[in-house]
PDB file of C-alpha atoms in Angstrom:
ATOM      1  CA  UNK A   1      -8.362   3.940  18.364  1.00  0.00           C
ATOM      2  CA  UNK A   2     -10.161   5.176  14.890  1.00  0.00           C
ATOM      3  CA  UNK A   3      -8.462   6.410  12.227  1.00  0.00           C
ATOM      4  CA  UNK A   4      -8.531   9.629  11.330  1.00  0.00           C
ATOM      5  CA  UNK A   5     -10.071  10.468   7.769  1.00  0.00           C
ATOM      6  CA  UNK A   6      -8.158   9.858   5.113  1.00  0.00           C
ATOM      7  CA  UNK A   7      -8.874  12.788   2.621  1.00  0.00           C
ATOM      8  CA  UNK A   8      -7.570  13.159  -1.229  1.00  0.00           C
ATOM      9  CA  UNK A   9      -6.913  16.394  -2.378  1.00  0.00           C
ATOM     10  CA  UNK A  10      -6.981  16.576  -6.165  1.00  0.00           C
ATOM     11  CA  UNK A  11      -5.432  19.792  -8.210  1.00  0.00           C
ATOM     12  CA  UNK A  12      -3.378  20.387 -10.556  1.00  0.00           C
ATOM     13  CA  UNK A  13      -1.771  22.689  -8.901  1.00  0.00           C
ATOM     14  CA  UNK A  14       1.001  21.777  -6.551  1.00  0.00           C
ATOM     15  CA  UNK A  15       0.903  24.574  -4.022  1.00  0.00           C
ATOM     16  CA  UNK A  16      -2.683  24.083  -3.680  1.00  0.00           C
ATOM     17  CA  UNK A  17      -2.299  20.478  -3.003  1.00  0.00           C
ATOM     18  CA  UNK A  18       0.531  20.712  -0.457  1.00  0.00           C
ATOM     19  CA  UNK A  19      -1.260  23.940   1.451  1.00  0.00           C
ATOM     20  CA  UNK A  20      -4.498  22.303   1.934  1.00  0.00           C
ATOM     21  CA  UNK A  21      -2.911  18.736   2.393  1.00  0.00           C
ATOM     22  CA  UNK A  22      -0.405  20.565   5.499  1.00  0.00           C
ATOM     23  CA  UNK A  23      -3.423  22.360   6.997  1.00  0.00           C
ATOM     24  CA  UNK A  24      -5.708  19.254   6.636  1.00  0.00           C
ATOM     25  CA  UNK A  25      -2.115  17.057   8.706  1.00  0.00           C
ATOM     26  CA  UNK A  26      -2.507  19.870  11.271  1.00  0.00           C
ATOM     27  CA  UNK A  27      -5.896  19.672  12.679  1.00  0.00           C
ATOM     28  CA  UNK A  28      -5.762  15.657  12.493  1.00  0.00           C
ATOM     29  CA  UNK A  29      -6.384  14.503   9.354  1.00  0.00           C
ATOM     30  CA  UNK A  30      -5.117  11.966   7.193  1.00  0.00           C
ATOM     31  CA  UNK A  31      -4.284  13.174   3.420  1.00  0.00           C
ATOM     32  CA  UNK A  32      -2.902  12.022   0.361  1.00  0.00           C
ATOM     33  CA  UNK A  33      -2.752  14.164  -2.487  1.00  0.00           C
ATOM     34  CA  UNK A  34      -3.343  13.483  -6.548  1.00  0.00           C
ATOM     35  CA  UNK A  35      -2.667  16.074  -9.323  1.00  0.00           C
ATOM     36  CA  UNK A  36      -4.903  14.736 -11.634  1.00  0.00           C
ATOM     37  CA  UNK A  37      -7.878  12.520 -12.554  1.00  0.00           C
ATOM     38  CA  UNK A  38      -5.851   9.573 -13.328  1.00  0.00           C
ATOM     39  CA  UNK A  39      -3.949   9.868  -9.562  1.00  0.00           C
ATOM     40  CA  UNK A  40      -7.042  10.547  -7.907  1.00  0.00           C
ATOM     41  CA  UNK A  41      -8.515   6.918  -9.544  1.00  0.00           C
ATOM     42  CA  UNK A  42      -5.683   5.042  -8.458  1.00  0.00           C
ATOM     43  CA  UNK A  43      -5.789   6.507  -4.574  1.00  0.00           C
ATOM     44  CA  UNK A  44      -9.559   5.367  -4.531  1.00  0.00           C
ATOM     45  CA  UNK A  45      -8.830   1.823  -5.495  1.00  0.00           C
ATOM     46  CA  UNK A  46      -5.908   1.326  -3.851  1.00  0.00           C
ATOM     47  CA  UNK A  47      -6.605   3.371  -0.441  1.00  0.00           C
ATOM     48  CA  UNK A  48      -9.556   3.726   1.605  1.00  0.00           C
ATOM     49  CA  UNK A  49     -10.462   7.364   1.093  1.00  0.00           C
ATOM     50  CA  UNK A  50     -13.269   8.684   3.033  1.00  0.00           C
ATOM     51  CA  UNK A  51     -13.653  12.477   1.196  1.00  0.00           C
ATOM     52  CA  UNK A  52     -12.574  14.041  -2.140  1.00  0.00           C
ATOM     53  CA  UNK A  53     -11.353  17.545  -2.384  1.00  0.00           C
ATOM     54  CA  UNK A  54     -11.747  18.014  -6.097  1.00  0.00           C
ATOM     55  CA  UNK A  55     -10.545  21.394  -8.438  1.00  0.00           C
ATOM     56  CA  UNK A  56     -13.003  21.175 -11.329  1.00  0.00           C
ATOM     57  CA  UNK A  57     -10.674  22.992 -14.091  1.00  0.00           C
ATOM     58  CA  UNK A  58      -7.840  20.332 -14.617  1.00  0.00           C
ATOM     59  CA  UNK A  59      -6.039  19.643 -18.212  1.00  0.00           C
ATOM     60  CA  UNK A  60      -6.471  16.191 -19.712  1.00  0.00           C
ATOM     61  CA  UNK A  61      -9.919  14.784 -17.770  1.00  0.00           C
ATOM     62  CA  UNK A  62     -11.770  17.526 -15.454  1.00  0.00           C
ATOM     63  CA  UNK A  63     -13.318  17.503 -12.451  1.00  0.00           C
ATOM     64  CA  UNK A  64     -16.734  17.155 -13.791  1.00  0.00           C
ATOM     65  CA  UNK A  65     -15.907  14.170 -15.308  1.00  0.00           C
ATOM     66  CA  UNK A  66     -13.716  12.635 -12.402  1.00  0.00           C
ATOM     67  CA  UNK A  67     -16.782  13.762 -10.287  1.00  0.00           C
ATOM     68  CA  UNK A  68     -19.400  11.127 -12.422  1.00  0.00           C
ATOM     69  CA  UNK A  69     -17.023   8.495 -11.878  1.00  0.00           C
ATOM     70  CA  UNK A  70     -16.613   9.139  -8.196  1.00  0.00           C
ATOM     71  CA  UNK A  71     -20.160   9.125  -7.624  1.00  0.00           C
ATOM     72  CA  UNK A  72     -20.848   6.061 -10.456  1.00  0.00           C
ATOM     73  CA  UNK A  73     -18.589   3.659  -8.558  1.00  0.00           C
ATOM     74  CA  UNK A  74     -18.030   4.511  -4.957  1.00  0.00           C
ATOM     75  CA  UNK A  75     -19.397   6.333  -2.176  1.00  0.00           C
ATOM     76  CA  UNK A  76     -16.834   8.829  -1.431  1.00  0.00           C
ATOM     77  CA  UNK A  77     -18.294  12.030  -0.803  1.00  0.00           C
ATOM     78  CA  UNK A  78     -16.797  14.809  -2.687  1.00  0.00           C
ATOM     79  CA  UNK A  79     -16.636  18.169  -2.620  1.00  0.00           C
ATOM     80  CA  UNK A  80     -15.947  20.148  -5.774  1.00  0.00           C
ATOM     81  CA  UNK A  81     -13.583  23.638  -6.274  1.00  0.00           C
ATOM     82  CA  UNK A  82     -15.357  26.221  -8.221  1.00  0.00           C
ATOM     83  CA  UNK A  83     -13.842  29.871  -9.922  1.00  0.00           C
ATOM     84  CA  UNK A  84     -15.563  31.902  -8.614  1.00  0.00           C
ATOM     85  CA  UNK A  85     -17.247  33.272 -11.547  1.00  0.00           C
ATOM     86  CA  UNK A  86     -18.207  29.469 -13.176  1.00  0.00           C
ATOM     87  CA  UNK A  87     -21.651  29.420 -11.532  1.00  0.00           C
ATOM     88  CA  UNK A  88     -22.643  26.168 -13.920  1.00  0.00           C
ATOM     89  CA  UNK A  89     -19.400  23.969 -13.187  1.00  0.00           C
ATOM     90  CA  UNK A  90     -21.240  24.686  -9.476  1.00  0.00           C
ATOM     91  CA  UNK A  91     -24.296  23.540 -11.219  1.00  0.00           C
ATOM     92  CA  UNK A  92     -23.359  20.915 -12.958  1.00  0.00           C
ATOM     93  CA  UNK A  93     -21.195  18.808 -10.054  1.00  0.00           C
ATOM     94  CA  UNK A  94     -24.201  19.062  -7.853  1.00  0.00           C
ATOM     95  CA  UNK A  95     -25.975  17.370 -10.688  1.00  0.00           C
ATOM     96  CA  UNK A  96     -23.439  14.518 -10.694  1.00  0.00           C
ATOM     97  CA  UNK A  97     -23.716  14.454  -7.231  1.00  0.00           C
ATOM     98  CA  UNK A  98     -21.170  16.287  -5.532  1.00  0.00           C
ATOM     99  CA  UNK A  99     -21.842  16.878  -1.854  1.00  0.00           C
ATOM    100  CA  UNK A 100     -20.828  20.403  -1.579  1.00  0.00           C
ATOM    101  CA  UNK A 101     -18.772  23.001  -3.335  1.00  0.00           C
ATOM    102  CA  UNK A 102     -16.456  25.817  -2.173  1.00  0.00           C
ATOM    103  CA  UNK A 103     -15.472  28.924  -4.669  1.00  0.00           C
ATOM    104  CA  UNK A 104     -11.886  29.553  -5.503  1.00  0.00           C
ATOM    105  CA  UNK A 105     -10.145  31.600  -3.567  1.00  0.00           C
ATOM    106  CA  UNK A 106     -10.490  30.002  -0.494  1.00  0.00           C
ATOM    107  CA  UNK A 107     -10.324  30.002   3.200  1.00  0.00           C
ATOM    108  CA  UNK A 108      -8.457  26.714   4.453  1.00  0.00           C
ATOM    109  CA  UNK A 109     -10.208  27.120   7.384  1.00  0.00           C
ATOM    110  CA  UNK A 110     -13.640  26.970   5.505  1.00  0.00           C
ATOM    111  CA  UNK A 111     -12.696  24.115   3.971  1.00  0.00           C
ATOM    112  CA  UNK A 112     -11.974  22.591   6.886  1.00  0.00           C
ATOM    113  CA  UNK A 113     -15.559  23.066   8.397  1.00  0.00           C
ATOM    114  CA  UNK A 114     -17.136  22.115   5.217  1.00  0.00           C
ATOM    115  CA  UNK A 115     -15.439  18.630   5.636  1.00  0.00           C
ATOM    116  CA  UNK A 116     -16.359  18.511   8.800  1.00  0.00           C
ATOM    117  CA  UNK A 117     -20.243  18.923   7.839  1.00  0.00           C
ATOM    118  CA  UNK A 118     -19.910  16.381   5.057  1.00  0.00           C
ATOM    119  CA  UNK A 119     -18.108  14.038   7.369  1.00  0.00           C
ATOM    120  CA  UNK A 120     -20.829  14.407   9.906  1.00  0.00           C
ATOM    121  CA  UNK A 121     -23.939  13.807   7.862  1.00  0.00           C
ATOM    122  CA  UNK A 122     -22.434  10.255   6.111  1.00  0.00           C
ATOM    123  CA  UNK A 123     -20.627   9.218   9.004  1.00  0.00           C
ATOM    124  CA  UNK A 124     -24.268   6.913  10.855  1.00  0.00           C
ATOM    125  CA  UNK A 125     -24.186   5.367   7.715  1.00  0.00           C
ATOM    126  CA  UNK A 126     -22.648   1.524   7.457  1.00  0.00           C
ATOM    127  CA  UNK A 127     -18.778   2.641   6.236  1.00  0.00           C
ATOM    128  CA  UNK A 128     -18.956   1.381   2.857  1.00  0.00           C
ATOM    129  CA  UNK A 129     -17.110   4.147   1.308  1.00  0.00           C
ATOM    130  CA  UNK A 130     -14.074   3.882  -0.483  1.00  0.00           C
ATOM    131  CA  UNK A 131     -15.143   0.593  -1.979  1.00  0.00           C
ATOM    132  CA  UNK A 132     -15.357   0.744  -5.506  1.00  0.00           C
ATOM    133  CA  UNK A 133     -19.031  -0.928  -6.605  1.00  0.00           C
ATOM    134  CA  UNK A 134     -19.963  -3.699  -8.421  1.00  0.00           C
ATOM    135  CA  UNK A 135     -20.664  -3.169 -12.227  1.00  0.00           C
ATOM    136  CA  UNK A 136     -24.204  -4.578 -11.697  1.00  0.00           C
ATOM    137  CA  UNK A 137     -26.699  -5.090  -9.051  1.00  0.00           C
ATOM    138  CA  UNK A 138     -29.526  -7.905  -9.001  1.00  0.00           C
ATOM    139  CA  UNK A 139     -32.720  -7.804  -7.677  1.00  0.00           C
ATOM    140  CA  UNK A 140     -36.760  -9.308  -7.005  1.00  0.00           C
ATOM    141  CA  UNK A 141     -36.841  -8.974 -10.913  1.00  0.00           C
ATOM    142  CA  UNK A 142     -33.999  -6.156 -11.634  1.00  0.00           C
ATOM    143  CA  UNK A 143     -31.006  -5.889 -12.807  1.00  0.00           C
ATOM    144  CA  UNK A 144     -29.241  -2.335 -12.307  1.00  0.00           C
ATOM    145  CA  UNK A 145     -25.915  -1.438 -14.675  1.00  0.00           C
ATOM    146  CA  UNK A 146     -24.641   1.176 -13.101  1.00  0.00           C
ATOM    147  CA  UNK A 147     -21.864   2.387 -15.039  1.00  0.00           C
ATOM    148  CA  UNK A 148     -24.098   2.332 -17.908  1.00  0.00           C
ATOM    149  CA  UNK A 149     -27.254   3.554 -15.671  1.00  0.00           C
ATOM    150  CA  UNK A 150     -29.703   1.044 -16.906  1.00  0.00           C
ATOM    151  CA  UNK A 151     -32.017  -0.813 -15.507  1.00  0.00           C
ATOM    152  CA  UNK A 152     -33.481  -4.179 -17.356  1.00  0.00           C
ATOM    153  CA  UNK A 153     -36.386  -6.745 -15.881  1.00  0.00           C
ATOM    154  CA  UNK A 154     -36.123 -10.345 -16.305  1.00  0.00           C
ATOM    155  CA  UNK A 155     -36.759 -10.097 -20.431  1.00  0.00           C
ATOM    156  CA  UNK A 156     -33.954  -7.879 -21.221  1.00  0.00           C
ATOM    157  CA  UNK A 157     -36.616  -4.931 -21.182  1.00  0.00           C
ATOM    158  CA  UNK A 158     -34.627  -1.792 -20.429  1.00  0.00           C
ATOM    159  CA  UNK A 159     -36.213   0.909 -17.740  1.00  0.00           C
ATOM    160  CA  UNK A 160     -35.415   4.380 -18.066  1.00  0.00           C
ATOM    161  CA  UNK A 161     -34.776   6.071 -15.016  1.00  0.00           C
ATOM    162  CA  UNK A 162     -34.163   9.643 -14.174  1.00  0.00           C
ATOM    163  CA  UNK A 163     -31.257  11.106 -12.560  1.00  0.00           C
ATOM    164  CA  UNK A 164     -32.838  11.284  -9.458  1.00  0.00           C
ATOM    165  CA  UNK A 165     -34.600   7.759  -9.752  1.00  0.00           C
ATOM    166  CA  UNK A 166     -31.104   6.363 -10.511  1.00  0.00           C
ATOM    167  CA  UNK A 167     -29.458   7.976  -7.626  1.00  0.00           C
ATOM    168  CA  UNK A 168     -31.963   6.530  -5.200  1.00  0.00           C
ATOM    169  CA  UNK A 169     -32.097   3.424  -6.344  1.00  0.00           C
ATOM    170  CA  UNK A 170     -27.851   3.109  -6.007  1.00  0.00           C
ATOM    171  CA  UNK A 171     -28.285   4.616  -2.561  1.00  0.00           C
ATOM    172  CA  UNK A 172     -31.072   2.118  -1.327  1.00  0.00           C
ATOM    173  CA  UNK A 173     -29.240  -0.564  -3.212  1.00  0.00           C
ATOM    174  CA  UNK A 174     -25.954   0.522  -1.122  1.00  0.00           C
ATOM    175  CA  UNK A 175     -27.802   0.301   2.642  1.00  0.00           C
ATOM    176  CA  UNK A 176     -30.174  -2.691   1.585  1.00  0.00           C
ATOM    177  CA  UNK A 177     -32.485  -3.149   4.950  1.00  0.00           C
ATOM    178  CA  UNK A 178     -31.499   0.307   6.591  1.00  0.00           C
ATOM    179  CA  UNK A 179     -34.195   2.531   7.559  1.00  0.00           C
ATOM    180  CA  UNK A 180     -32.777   5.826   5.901  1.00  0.00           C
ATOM    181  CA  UNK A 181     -34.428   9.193   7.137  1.00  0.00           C
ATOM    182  CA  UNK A 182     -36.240  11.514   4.520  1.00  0.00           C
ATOM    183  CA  UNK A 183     -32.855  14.088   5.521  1.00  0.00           C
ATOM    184  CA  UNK A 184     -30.294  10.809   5.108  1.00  0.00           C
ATOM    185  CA  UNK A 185     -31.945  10.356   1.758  1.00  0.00           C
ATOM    186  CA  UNK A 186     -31.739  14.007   0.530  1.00  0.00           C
ATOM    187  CA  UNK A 187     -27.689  14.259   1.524  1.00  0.00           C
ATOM    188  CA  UNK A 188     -27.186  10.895  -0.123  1.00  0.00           C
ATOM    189  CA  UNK A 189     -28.890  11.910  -3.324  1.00  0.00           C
ATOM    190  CA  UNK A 190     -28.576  15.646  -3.658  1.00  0.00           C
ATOM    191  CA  UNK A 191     -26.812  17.214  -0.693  1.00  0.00           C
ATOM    192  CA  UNK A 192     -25.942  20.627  -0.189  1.00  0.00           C
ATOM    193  CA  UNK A 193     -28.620  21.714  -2.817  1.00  0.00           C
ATOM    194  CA  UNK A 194     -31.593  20.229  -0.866  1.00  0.00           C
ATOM    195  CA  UNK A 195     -33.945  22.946   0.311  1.00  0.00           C
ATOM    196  CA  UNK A 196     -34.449  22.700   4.731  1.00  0.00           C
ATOM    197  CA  UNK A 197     -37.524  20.922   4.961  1.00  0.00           C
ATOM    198  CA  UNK A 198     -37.703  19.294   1.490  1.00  0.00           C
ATOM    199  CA  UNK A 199     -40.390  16.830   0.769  1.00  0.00           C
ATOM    200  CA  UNK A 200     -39.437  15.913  -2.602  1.00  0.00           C
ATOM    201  CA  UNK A 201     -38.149  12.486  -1.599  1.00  0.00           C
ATOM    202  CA  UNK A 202     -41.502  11.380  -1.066  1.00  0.00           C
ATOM    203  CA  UNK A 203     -41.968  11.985  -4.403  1.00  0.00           C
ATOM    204  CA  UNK A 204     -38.943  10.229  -5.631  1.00  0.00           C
ATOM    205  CA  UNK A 205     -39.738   7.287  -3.953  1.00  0.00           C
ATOM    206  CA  UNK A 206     -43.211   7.008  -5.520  1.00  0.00           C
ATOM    207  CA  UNK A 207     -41.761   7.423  -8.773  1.00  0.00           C
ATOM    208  CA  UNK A 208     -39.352   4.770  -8.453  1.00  0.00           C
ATOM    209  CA  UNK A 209     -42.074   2.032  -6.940  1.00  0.00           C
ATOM    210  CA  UNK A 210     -44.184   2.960 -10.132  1.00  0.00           C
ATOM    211  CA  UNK A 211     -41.186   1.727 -12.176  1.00  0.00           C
ATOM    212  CA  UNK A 212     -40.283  -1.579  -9.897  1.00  0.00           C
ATOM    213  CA  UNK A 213     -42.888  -2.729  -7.674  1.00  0.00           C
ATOM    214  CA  UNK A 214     -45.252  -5.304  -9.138  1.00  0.00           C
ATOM    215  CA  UNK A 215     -47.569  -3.030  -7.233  1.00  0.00           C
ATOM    216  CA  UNK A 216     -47.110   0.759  -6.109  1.00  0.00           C
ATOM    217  CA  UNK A 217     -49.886   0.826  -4.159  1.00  0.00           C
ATOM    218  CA  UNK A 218     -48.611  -2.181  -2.128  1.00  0.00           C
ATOM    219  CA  UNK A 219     -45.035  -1.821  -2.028  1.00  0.00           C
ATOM    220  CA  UNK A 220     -42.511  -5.274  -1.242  1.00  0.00           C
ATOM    221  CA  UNK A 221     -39.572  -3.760  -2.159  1.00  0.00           C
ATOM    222  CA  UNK A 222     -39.322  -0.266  -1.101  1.00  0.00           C
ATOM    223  CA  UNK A 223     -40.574   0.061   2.227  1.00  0.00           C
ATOM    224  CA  UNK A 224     -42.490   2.736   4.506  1.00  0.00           C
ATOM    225  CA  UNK A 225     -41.495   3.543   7.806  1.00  0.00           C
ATOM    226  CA  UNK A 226     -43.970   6.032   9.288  1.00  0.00           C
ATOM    227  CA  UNK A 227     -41.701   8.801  11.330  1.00  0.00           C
ATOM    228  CA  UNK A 228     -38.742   7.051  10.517  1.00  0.00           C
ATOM    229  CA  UNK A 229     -38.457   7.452   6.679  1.00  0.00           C
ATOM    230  CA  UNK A 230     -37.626   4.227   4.089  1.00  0.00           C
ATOM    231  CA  UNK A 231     -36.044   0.882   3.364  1.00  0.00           C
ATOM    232  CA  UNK A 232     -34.858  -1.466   0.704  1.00  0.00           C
ATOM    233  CA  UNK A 233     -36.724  -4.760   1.554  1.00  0.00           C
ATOM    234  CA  UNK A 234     -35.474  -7.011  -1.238  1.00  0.00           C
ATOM    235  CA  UNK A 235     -31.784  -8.984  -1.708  1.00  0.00           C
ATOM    236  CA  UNK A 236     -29.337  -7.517  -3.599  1.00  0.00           C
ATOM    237  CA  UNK A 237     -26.490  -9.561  -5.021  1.00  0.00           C
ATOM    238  CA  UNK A 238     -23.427  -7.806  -6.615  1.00  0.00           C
ATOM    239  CA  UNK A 239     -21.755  -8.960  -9.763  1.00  0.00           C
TER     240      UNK A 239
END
C-alpha cells in the first residue's frame, strides 16, 4: 500500500501548526510539523517530505528565505502563507518559486484542496522529491552551480542566466530524458501564476538553447517533441 503524503507544516505559531497538522491526520495525511526555518531544514533532510506548508512572517529566517532554499535544493513543492494585506510577500514567493499561496486567515478546508491540486499536478512526475540536490550538475560542455546559480562552459567562462532560464534548466536537469508537457513545464517553473493557455515556455526554451546548444537552430541537447512538449537529451552527472 502507498504512503500517504507526508506534509510539513512550518509556523511559528503553535496553534496554527497543531490545527492544520490535526485536520491534515484526519483526512489521511501524514504530517510533521516545524516552528521555524531551521526545523523545517532538518525535516527535509532527514524525512521524505512530499509538500511544504510555509507562514512567510517568521522571526530569525522568514519564509521567503526558507522558500529559496526549498526550491534551490529540493523539489518539494511548497505552498506559502500570506497576510492578507502583504500582496508582494505573495509576489515575491512565486518568484522563488512557490507553487501556490493561500492568505491568512484561512479555511483548513481550502488548504486542504489546494494540497490536493499541488499534489496532483507533480505527482506523474519520477518521485524525486524530498531529495536534497547535488551542489553541481555536469553536462555536454556545462557545468550548473546551483546554490550559487551559475552556469560555466568548459573554460571557466561563466553564463548568466535568468530566473526563468535557471529554473528550467534545474527542472530539465531533474527529469533528464522525460518528455515534459508545455503545462508540466509551466507548474514546475512558475505554477499557480501561469496564465491558462500560456505559451511562454516556448520562449524559454529558445532562450536557453541560445545560451547552451552549440547550435539553436539544431538543437542536441534540448529536445522537441511535436504535440508532446520537450526533453533533456544530454547526461547529467551530479557532484
Amino acid at each position: 500500500m502507498e504512503a500517504a503524503p507526508h506534509i510539513a507544516i512550518v509556523d511559528d505559531h503553535r496553534d496554527i501548526r497543531d490545527l492544520v497538522g490535526k485536520y491534515l491526520n484526519r483526512h489521511g495525511y501524514r504530517t510533521s510539523l516545524a516552528e521555524n526555518a531551521g526545523a523545517c531544514r532538518r525535516l527535509i533532510e532527514r524525512n521524505g517530505i512530499d509538500l511544504v506548508v510555509l507562514d512567510v512572517m517568521m522571526p530569525g529566517e522568514d519564509g521567503l528565505s526558507l522558500c529559496r532554499y526549498i526550491r534551490e535544493s529540493t523539489d518539494v513543492p511548497v505552498i506559502m502563507l500570506t497576510a492578507m494585506a502583504e500582496e508582494t510577500d505573495r509576489i515575491v514567493g512565486l518568484e522563488l518559486g512557490a507553487d501556490d499561496y493561500l492568505s491568512k486567515p484561512f479555511n483548513p478546508r481550502e488548504l486542504l484542496a489546494r494540497i490536493k491540486a499541488v499534489l496532483r499536478r507533480v505527482q506523474s512526475l519520477p518521485p524525486q522529491r524530498g531529495m536534497i540536490k547535488a551542489k553541481e550538475m555536469r553536462f555536454d560542455r556545462w557545468v550548473l552551480n546551483v546554490g550559487r546559480r551559475e552556469l560555466t562552459d568548459q573554460e571557466g567562462l561563466v553564463v548568466a542566466l535568468s530566473t526563468a532560464e535557471f529554473r528550467l534548466l534545474n527542472v530539465f536537469l531533474d527529469h533528464v530524458g522525460l518528455v515534459l508537457s508545455r503545462d508540466q513545464l509551466l507548474d514546475l517553473t512558475v505554477g499557480k501564476s501561469a496564465e491558462p493557455f500560456d505559451r511562454s515556455i516556448d520562449n524559454q526554451v529558445s532562450r536557453l538553447r541560445k545560451k547552451i546548444e552549440a547550435d539553436p537552430k539544431s538543437p542536441v541537447i534540448v529536445k522537441t517533441h511535436w504535440g508532446g512538449g520537450y526533453s533533456f537529451a544530454a547526461e547529467v552527472v551530479s557532484q
